[in-house]
mmCIF file of C-alpha atoms and ligand atoms in Angstrom:
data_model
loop_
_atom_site.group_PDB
_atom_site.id
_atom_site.type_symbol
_atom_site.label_atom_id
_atom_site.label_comp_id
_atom_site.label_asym_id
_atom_site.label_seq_id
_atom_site.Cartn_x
_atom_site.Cartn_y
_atom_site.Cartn_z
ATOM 1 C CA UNK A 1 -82.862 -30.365 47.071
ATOM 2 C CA UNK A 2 -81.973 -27.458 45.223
ATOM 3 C CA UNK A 3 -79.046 -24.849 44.777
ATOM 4 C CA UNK A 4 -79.546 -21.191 44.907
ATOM 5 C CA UNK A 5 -76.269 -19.224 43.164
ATOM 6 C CA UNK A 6 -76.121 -15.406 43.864
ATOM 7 C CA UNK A 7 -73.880 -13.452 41.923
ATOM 8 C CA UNK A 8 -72.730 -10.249 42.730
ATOM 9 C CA UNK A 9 -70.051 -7.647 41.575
ATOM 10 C CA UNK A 10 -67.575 -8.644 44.708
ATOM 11 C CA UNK A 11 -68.721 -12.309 45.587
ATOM 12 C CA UNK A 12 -70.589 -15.561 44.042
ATOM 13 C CA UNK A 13 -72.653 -17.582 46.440
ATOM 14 C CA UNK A 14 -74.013 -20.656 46.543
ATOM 15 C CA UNK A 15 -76.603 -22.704 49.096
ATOM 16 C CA UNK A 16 -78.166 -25.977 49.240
ATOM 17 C CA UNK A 17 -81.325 -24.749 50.140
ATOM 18 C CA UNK A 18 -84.827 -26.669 51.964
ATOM 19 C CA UNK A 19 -87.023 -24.196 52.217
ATOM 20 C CA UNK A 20 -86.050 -20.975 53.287
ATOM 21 C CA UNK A 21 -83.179 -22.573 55.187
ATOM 22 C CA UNK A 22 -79.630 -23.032 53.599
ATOM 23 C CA UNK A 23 -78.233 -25.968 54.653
ATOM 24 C CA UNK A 24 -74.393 -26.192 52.780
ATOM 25 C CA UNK A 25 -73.291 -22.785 51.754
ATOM 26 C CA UNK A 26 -69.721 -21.451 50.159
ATOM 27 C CA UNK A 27 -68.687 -18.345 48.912
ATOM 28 C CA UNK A 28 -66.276 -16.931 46.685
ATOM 29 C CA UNK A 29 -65.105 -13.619 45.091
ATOM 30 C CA UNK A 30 -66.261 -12.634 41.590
ATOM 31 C CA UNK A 31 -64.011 -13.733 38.848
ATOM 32 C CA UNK A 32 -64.745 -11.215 35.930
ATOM 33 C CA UNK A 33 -62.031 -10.291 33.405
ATOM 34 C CA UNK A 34 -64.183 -12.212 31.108
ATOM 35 C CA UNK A 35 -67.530 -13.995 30.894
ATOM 36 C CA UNK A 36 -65.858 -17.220 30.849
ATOM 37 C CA UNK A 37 -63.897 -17.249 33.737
ATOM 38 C CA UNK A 38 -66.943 -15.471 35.445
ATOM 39 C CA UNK A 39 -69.039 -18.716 34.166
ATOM 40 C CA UNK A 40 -65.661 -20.866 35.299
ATOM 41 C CA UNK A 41 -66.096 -19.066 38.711
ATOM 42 C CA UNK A 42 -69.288 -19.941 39.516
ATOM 43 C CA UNK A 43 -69.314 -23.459 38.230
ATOM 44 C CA UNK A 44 -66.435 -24.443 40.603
ATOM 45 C CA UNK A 45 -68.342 -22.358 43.718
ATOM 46 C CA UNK A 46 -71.344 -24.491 42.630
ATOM 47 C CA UNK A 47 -69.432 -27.965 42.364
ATOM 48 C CA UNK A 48 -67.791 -27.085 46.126
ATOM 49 C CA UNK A 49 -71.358 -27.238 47.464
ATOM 50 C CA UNK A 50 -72.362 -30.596 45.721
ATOM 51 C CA UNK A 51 -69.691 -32.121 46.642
ATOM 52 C CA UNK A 52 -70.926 -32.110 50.168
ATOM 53 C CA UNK A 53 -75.069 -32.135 49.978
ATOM 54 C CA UNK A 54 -75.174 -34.058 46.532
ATOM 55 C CA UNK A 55 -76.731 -33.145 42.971
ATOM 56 C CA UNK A 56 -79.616 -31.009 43.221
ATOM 57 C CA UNK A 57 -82.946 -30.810 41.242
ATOM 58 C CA UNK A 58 -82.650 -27.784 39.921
ATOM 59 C CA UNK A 59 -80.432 -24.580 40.360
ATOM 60 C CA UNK A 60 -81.871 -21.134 40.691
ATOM 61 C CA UNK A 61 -79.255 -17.938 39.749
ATOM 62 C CA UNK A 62 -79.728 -14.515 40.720
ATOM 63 C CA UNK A 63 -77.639 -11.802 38.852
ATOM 64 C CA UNK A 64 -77.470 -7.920 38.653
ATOM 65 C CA UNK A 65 -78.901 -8.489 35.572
ATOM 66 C CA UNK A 66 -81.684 -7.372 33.233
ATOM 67 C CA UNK A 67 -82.942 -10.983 31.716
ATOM 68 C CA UNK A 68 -85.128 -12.185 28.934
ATOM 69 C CA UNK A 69 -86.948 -14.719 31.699
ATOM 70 C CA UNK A 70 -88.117 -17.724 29.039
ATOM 71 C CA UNK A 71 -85.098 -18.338 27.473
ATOM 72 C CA UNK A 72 -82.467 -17.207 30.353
ATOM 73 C CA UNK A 73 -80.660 -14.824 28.539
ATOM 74 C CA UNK A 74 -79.056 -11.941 29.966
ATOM 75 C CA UNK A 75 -79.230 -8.704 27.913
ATOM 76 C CA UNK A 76 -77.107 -6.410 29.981
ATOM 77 C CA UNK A 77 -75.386 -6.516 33.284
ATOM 78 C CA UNK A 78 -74.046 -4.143 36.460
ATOM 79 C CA UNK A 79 -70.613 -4.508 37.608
ATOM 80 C CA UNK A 80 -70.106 -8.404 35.562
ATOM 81 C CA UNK A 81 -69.389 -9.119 31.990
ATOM 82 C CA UNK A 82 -72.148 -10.680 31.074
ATOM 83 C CA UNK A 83 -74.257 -9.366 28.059
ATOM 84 C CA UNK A 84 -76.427 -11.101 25.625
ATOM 85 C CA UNK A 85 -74.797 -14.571 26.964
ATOM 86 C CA UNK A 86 -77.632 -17.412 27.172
ATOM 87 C CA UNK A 87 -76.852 -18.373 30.869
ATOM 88 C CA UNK A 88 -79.761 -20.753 31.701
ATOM 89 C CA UNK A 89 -78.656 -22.367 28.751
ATOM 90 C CA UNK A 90 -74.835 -22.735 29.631
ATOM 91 C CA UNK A 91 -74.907 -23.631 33.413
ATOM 92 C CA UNK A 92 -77.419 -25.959 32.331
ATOM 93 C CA UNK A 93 -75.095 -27.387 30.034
ATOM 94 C CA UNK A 94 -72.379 -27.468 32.783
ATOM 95 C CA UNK A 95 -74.563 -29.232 35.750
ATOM 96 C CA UNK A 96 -76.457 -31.262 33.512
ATOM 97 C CA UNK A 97 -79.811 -30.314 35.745
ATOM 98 C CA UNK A 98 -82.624 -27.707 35.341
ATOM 99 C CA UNK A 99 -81.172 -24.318 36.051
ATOM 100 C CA UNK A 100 -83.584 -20.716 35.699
ATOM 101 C CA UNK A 101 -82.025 -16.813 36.099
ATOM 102 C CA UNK A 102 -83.239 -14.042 37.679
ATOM 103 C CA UNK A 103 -82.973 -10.438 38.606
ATOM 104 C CA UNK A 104 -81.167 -10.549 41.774
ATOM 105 C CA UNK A 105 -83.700 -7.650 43.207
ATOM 106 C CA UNK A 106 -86.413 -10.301 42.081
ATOM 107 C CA UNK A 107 -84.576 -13.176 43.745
ATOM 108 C CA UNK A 108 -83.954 -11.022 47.071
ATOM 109 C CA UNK A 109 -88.090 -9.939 46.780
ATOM 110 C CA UNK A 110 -89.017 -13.677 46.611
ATOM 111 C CA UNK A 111 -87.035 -14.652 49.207
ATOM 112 C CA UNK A 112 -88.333 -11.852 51.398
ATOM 113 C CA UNK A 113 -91.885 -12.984 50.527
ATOM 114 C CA UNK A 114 -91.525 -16.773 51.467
ATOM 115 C CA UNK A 115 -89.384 -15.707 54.450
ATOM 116 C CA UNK A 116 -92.033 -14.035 56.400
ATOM 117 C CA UNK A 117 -95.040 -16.010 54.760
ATOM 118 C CA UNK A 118 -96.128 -13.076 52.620
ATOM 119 C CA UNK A 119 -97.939 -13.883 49.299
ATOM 120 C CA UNK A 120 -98.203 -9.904 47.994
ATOM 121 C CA UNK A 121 -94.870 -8.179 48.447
ATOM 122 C CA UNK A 122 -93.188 -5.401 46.956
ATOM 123 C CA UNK A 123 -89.561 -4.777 47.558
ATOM 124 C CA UNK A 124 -87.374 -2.134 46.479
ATOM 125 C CA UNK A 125 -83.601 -2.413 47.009
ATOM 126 C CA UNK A 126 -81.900 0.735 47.515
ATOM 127 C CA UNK A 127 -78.192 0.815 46.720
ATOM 128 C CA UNK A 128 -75.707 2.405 43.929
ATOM 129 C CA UNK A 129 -78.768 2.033 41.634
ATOM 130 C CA UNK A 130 -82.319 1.050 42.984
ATOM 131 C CA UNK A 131 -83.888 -2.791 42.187
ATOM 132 C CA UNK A 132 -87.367 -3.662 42.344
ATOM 133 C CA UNK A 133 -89.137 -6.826 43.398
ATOM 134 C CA UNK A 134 -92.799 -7.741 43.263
ATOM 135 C CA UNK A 135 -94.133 -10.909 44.315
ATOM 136 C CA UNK A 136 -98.450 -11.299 43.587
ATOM 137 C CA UNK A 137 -99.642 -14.516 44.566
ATOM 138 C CA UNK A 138 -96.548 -16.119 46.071
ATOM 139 C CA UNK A 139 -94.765 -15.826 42.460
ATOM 140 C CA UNK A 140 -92.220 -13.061 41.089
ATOM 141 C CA UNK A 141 -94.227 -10.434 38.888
ATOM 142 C CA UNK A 142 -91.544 -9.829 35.874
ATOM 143 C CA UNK A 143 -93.654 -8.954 33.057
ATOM 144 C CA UNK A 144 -94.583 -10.755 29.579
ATOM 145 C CA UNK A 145 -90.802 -11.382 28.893
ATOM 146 C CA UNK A 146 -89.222 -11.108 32.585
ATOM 147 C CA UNK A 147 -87.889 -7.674 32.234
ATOM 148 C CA UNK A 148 -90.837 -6.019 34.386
ATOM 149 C CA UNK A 149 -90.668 -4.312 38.008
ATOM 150 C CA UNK A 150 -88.421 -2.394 36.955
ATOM 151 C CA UNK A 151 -89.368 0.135 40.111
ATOM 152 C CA UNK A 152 -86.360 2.367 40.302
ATOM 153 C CA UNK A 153 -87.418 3.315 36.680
ATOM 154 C CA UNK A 154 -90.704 4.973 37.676
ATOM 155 C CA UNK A 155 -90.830 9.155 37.253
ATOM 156 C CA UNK A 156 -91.208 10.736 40.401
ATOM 157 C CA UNK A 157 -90.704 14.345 38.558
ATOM 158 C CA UNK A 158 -90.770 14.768 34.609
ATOM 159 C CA UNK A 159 -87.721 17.774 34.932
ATOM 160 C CA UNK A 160 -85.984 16.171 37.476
ATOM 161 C CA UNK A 161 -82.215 15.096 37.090
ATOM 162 C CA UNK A 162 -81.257 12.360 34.678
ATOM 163 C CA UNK A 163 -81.234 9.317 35.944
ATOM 164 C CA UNK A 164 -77.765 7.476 36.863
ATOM 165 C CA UNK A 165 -79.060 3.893 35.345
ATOM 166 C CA UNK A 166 -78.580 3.023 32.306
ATOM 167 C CA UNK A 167 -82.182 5.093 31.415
ATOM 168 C CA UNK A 168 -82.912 7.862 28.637
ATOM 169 C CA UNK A 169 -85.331 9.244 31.539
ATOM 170 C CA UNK A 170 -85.421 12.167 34.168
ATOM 171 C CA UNK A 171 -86.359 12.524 37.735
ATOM 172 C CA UNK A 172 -86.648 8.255 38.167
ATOM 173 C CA UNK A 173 -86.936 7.124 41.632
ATOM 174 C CA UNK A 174 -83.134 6.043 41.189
ATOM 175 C CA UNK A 175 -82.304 9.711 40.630
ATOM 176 C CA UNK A 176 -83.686 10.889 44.159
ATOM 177 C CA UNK A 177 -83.153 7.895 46.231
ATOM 178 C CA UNK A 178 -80.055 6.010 45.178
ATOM 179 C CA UNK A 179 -76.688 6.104 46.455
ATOM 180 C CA UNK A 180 -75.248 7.887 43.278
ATOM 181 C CA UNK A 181 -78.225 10.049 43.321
ATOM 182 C CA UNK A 182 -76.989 11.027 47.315
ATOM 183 C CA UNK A 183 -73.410 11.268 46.048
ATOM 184 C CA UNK A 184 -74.610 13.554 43.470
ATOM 185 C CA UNK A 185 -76.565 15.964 46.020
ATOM 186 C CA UNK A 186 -73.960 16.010 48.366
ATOM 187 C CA UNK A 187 -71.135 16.903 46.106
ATOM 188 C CA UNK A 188 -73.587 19.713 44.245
ATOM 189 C CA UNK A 189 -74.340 20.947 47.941
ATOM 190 C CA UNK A 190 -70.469 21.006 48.951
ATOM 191 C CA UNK A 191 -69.451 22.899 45.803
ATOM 192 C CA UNK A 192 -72.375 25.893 46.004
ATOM 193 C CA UNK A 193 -71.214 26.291 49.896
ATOM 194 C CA UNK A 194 -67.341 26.479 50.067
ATOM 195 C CA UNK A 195 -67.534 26.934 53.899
ATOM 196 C CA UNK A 196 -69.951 23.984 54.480
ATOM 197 C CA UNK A 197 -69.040 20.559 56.438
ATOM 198 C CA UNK A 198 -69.771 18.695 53.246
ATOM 199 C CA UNK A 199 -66.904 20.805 51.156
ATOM 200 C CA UNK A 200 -64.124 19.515 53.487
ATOM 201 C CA UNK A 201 -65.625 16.202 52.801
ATOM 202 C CA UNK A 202 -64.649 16.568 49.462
ATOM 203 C CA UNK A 203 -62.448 13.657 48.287
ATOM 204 C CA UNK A 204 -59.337 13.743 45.542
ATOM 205 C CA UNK A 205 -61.205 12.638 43.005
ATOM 206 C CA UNK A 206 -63.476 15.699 43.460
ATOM 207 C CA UNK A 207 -67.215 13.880 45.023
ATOM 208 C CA UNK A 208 -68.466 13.362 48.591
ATOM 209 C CA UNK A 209 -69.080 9.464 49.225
ATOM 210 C CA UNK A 210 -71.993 8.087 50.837
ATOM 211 C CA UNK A 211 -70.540 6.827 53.947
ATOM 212 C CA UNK A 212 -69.119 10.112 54.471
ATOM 213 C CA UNK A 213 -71.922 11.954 53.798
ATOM 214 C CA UNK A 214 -74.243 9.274 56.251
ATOM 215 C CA UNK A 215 -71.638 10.241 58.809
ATOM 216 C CA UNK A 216 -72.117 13.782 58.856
ATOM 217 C CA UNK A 217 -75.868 13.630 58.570
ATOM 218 C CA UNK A 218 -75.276 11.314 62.251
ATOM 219 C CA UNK A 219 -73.661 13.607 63.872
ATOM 220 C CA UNK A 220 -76.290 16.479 63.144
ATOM 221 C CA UNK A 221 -74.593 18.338 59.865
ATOM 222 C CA UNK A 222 -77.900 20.401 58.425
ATOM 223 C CA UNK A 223 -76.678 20.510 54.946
ATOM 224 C CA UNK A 224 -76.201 16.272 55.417
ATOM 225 C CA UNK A 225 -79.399 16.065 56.883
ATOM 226 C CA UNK A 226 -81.134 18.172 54.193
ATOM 227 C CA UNK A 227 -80.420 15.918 51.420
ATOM 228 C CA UNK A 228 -81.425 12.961 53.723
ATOM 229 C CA UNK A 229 -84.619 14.444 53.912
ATOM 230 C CA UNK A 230 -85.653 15.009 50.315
ATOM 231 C CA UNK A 231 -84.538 11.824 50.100
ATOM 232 C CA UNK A 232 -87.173 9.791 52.588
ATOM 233 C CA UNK A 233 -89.737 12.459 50.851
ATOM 234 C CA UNK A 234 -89.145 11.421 47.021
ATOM 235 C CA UNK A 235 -88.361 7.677 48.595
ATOM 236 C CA UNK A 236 -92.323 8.076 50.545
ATOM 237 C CA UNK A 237 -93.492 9.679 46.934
ATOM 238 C CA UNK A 238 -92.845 6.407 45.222
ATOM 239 C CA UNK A 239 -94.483 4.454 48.277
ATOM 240 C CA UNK A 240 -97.509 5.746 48.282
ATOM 241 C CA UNK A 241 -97.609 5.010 44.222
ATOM 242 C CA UNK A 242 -96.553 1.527 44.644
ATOM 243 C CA UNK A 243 -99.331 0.920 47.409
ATOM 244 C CA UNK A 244 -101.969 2.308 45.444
ATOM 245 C CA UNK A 245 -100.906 0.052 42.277
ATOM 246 C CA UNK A 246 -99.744 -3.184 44.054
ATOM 247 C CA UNK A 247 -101.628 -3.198 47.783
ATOM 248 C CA UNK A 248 -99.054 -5.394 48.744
ATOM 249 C CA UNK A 249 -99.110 -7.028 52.220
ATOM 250 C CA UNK A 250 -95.601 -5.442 52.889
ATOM 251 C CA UNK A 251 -93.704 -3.237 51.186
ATOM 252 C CA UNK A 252 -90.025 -4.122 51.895
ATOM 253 C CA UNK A 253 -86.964 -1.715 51.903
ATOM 254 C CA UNK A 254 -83.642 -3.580 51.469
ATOM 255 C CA UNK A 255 -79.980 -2.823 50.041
ATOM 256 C CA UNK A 256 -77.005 -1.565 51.359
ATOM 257 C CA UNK A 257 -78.554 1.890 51.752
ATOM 258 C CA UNK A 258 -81.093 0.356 54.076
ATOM 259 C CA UNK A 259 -78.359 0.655 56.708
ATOM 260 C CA UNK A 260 -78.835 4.506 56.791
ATOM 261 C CA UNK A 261 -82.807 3.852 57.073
ATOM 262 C CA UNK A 262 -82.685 5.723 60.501
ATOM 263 C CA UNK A 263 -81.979 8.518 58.501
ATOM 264 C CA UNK A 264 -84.446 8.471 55.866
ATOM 265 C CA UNK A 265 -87.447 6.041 56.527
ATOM 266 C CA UNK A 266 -89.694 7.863 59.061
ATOM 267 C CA UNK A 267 -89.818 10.615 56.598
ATOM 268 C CA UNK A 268 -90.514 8.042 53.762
ATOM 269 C CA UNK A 269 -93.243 6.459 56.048
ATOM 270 C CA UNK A 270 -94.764 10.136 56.882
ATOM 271 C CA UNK A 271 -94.866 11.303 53.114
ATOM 272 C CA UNK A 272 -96.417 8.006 51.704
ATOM 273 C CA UNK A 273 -98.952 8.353 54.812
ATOM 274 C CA UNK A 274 -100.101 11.553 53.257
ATOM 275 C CA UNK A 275 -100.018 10.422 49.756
ATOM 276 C CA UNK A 276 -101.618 6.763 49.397
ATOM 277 C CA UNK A 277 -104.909 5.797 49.242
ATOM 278 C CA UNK A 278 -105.821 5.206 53.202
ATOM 279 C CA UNK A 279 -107.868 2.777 52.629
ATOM 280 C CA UNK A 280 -104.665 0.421 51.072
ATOM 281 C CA UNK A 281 -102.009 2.043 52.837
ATOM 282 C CA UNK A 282 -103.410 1.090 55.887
ATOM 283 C CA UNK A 283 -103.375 -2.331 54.967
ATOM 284 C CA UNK A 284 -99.596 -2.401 54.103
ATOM 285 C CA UNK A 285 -96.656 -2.807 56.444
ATOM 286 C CA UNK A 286 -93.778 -0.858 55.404
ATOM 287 C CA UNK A 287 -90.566 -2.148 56.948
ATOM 288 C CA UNK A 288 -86.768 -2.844 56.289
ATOM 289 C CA UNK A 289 -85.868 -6.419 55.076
ATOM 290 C CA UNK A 290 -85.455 -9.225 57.407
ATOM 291 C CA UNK A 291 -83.633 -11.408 54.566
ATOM 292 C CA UNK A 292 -80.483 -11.088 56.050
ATOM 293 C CA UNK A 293 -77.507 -11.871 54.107
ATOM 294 C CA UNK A 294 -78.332 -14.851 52.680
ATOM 295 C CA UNK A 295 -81.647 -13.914 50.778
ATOM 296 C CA UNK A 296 -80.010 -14.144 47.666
ATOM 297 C CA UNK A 297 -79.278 -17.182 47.712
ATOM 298 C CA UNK A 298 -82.464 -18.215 49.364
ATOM 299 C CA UNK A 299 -84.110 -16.603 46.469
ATOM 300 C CA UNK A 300 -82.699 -18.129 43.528
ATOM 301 C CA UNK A 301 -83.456 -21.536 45.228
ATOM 302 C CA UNK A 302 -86.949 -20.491 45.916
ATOM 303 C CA UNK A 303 -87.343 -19.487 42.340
ATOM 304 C CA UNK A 304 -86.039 -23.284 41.472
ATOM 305 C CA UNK A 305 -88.127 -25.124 43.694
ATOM 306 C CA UNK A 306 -91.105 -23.802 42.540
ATOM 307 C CA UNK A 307 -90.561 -23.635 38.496
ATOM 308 C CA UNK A 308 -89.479 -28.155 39.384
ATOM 309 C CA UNK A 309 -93.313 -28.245 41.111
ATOM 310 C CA UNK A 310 -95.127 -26.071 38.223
ATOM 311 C CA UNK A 311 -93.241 -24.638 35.409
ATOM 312 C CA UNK A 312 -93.797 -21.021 35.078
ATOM 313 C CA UNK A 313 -91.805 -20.515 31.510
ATOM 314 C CA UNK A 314 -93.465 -18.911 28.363
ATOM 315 C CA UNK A 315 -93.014 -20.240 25.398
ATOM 316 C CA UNK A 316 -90.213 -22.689 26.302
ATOM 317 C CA UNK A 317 -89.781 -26.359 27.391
ATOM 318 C CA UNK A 318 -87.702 -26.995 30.425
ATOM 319 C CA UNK A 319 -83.657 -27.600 29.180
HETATM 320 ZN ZN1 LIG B 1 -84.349 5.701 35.129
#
């Protein structure tokens, strides 16, 4: 048996997990004033979920994370104090059993691929920033040191706004097709045309949100729906480039801004059509993600599982 932990910037979860299919779950919200109560946090969610299905082989943890893969340590974090803290190393410490890290976007990408029996997947997670999965072969694709895939990081136009992220770069995917990068648009759009829908959207502290901008785009605004579509064509840009690199079996849009997909992903569908290679485009499936809500943890515990049956680690023995 083995755990799966997925931490996020609001909640920690945990899941026995055989499989793809969680079988003792809890959940908690995020303790982080500081990295150790954040550690603290977890380590009681995790012991809550032992209690009842018993000690597991190994523990897999997805966090928002960038990660130096072989020796589990996190370099920098979104929305969670953890930087440059060794957390394979710690938590392994704490449960006494085999525990690996990961990018959540990876964990969600590898979950994703064993879920529908995939072995070549690329996933992109579109939210306040934009996350990147690749699984080749069944196995997460995170470069020689495990901070790879980093697909919301790819240019899409060399003069194009700077990117959001924590990047030096311009005109990244995540400055076209996340949902600061809509935010952005929307509240550029709503200043330049005082008497548009989108300037009485205009909140106190001076920006459109996304929700409100989704909402106006649904009911038919044009300025809404404008920025919706440059969005599905930069979003279809990067599709047809990660087809022609990857041909991937599926190329899987997920995140919270997947919810607005009705908005954006026939457009983003259309543009990579006209873009990508036909002979490998034709060959991918481009959908949303059927994770669900519990991918991350099923993730992190399909990460586990299969570093137990064949160690995937560079340079470093098991803890
Ligand atoms: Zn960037």
């Amino acid at each position: 048996m083995v755990l799966g932990v997925d931490v996020g910037g609001t909640k920690v979860a945990v899941a026995a997990v055989d499989g793809v299919t969680v079988r003792e779950a809890a959940e908690d919200p995020t303790r982080k004033d500081t990295t150790e109560e954040l550690l603290d946090g977890i380590e009681a969610s995790v012991r809550r979920v032992t209690e009842k299905a018993g000690e597991p082989d190994a523990i897999g943890v997805g966090v928002p994370s960038q990660i130096d893969y072989a020796t589990g340590t996190v370099e920098t974090s979104v929305n969670i104090p953890l930087a440059g803290v060794p957390l394979r190393e710690e938590l392994s410490r704490r449960f006494g059993v085999p525990v690996f890290v990961d990018n959540d976007a990876n964990c969600a990408a590898l979950a994703e691929a064993h879920i529908l029996g995939e072995d070549y997947l690329v996933m992109l997670t579109l939210g306040t920033g934009v996350g990147g999965g690749v699984v080749i072969g069944g196995k997460t694709f995170r470069g020689a040191h495990g901070l790879g895939a980093e697909l919301g990081h790819v240019t899409l136009n060399p003069d194009g706004p700077p990117c959001p992220g924590n990047c030096p770069n311009r005109g990244c995917l995540e400055a076209y097709c996340s949902g600061q990068a809509l935010e952005r648009d929307a509240t550029e759009l709503a200043t330049d045309k005082p008497d548009s829908r989108l300037a009485q959207l205009l909140g106190p502290d001076g920006k459109v949100s996304g929700p409100e901008l989704v909402k106006a785009a649904e009911e038919g605004d044009r300025d809404a729906l404008f920025i919706f579509e440059n969005f599905g064509r930069m979003l279809g840009v990067a599709i047809a480039g990660f087809v022609n690199v990857f041909e991937p079996d599926r190329l899987t849009i997920g995140g919270g801004l997947s919810r607005a997909s009705h908005l954006f992903l026939d457009r983003a569908i259309q543009e990579a059509d006209a873009r990508a290679l036909p002979a490998l485009l034709k060959r991918t499936k481009i959908a949303l993600a059927e994770g669900g809500a519990d991918a991350g943890v099923i993730g992190a515990a399909v990460l586990a599982a299969q570093e137990v049956a064949a160690p995937n680690l560079r340079d470093t023995a098991l803890p």
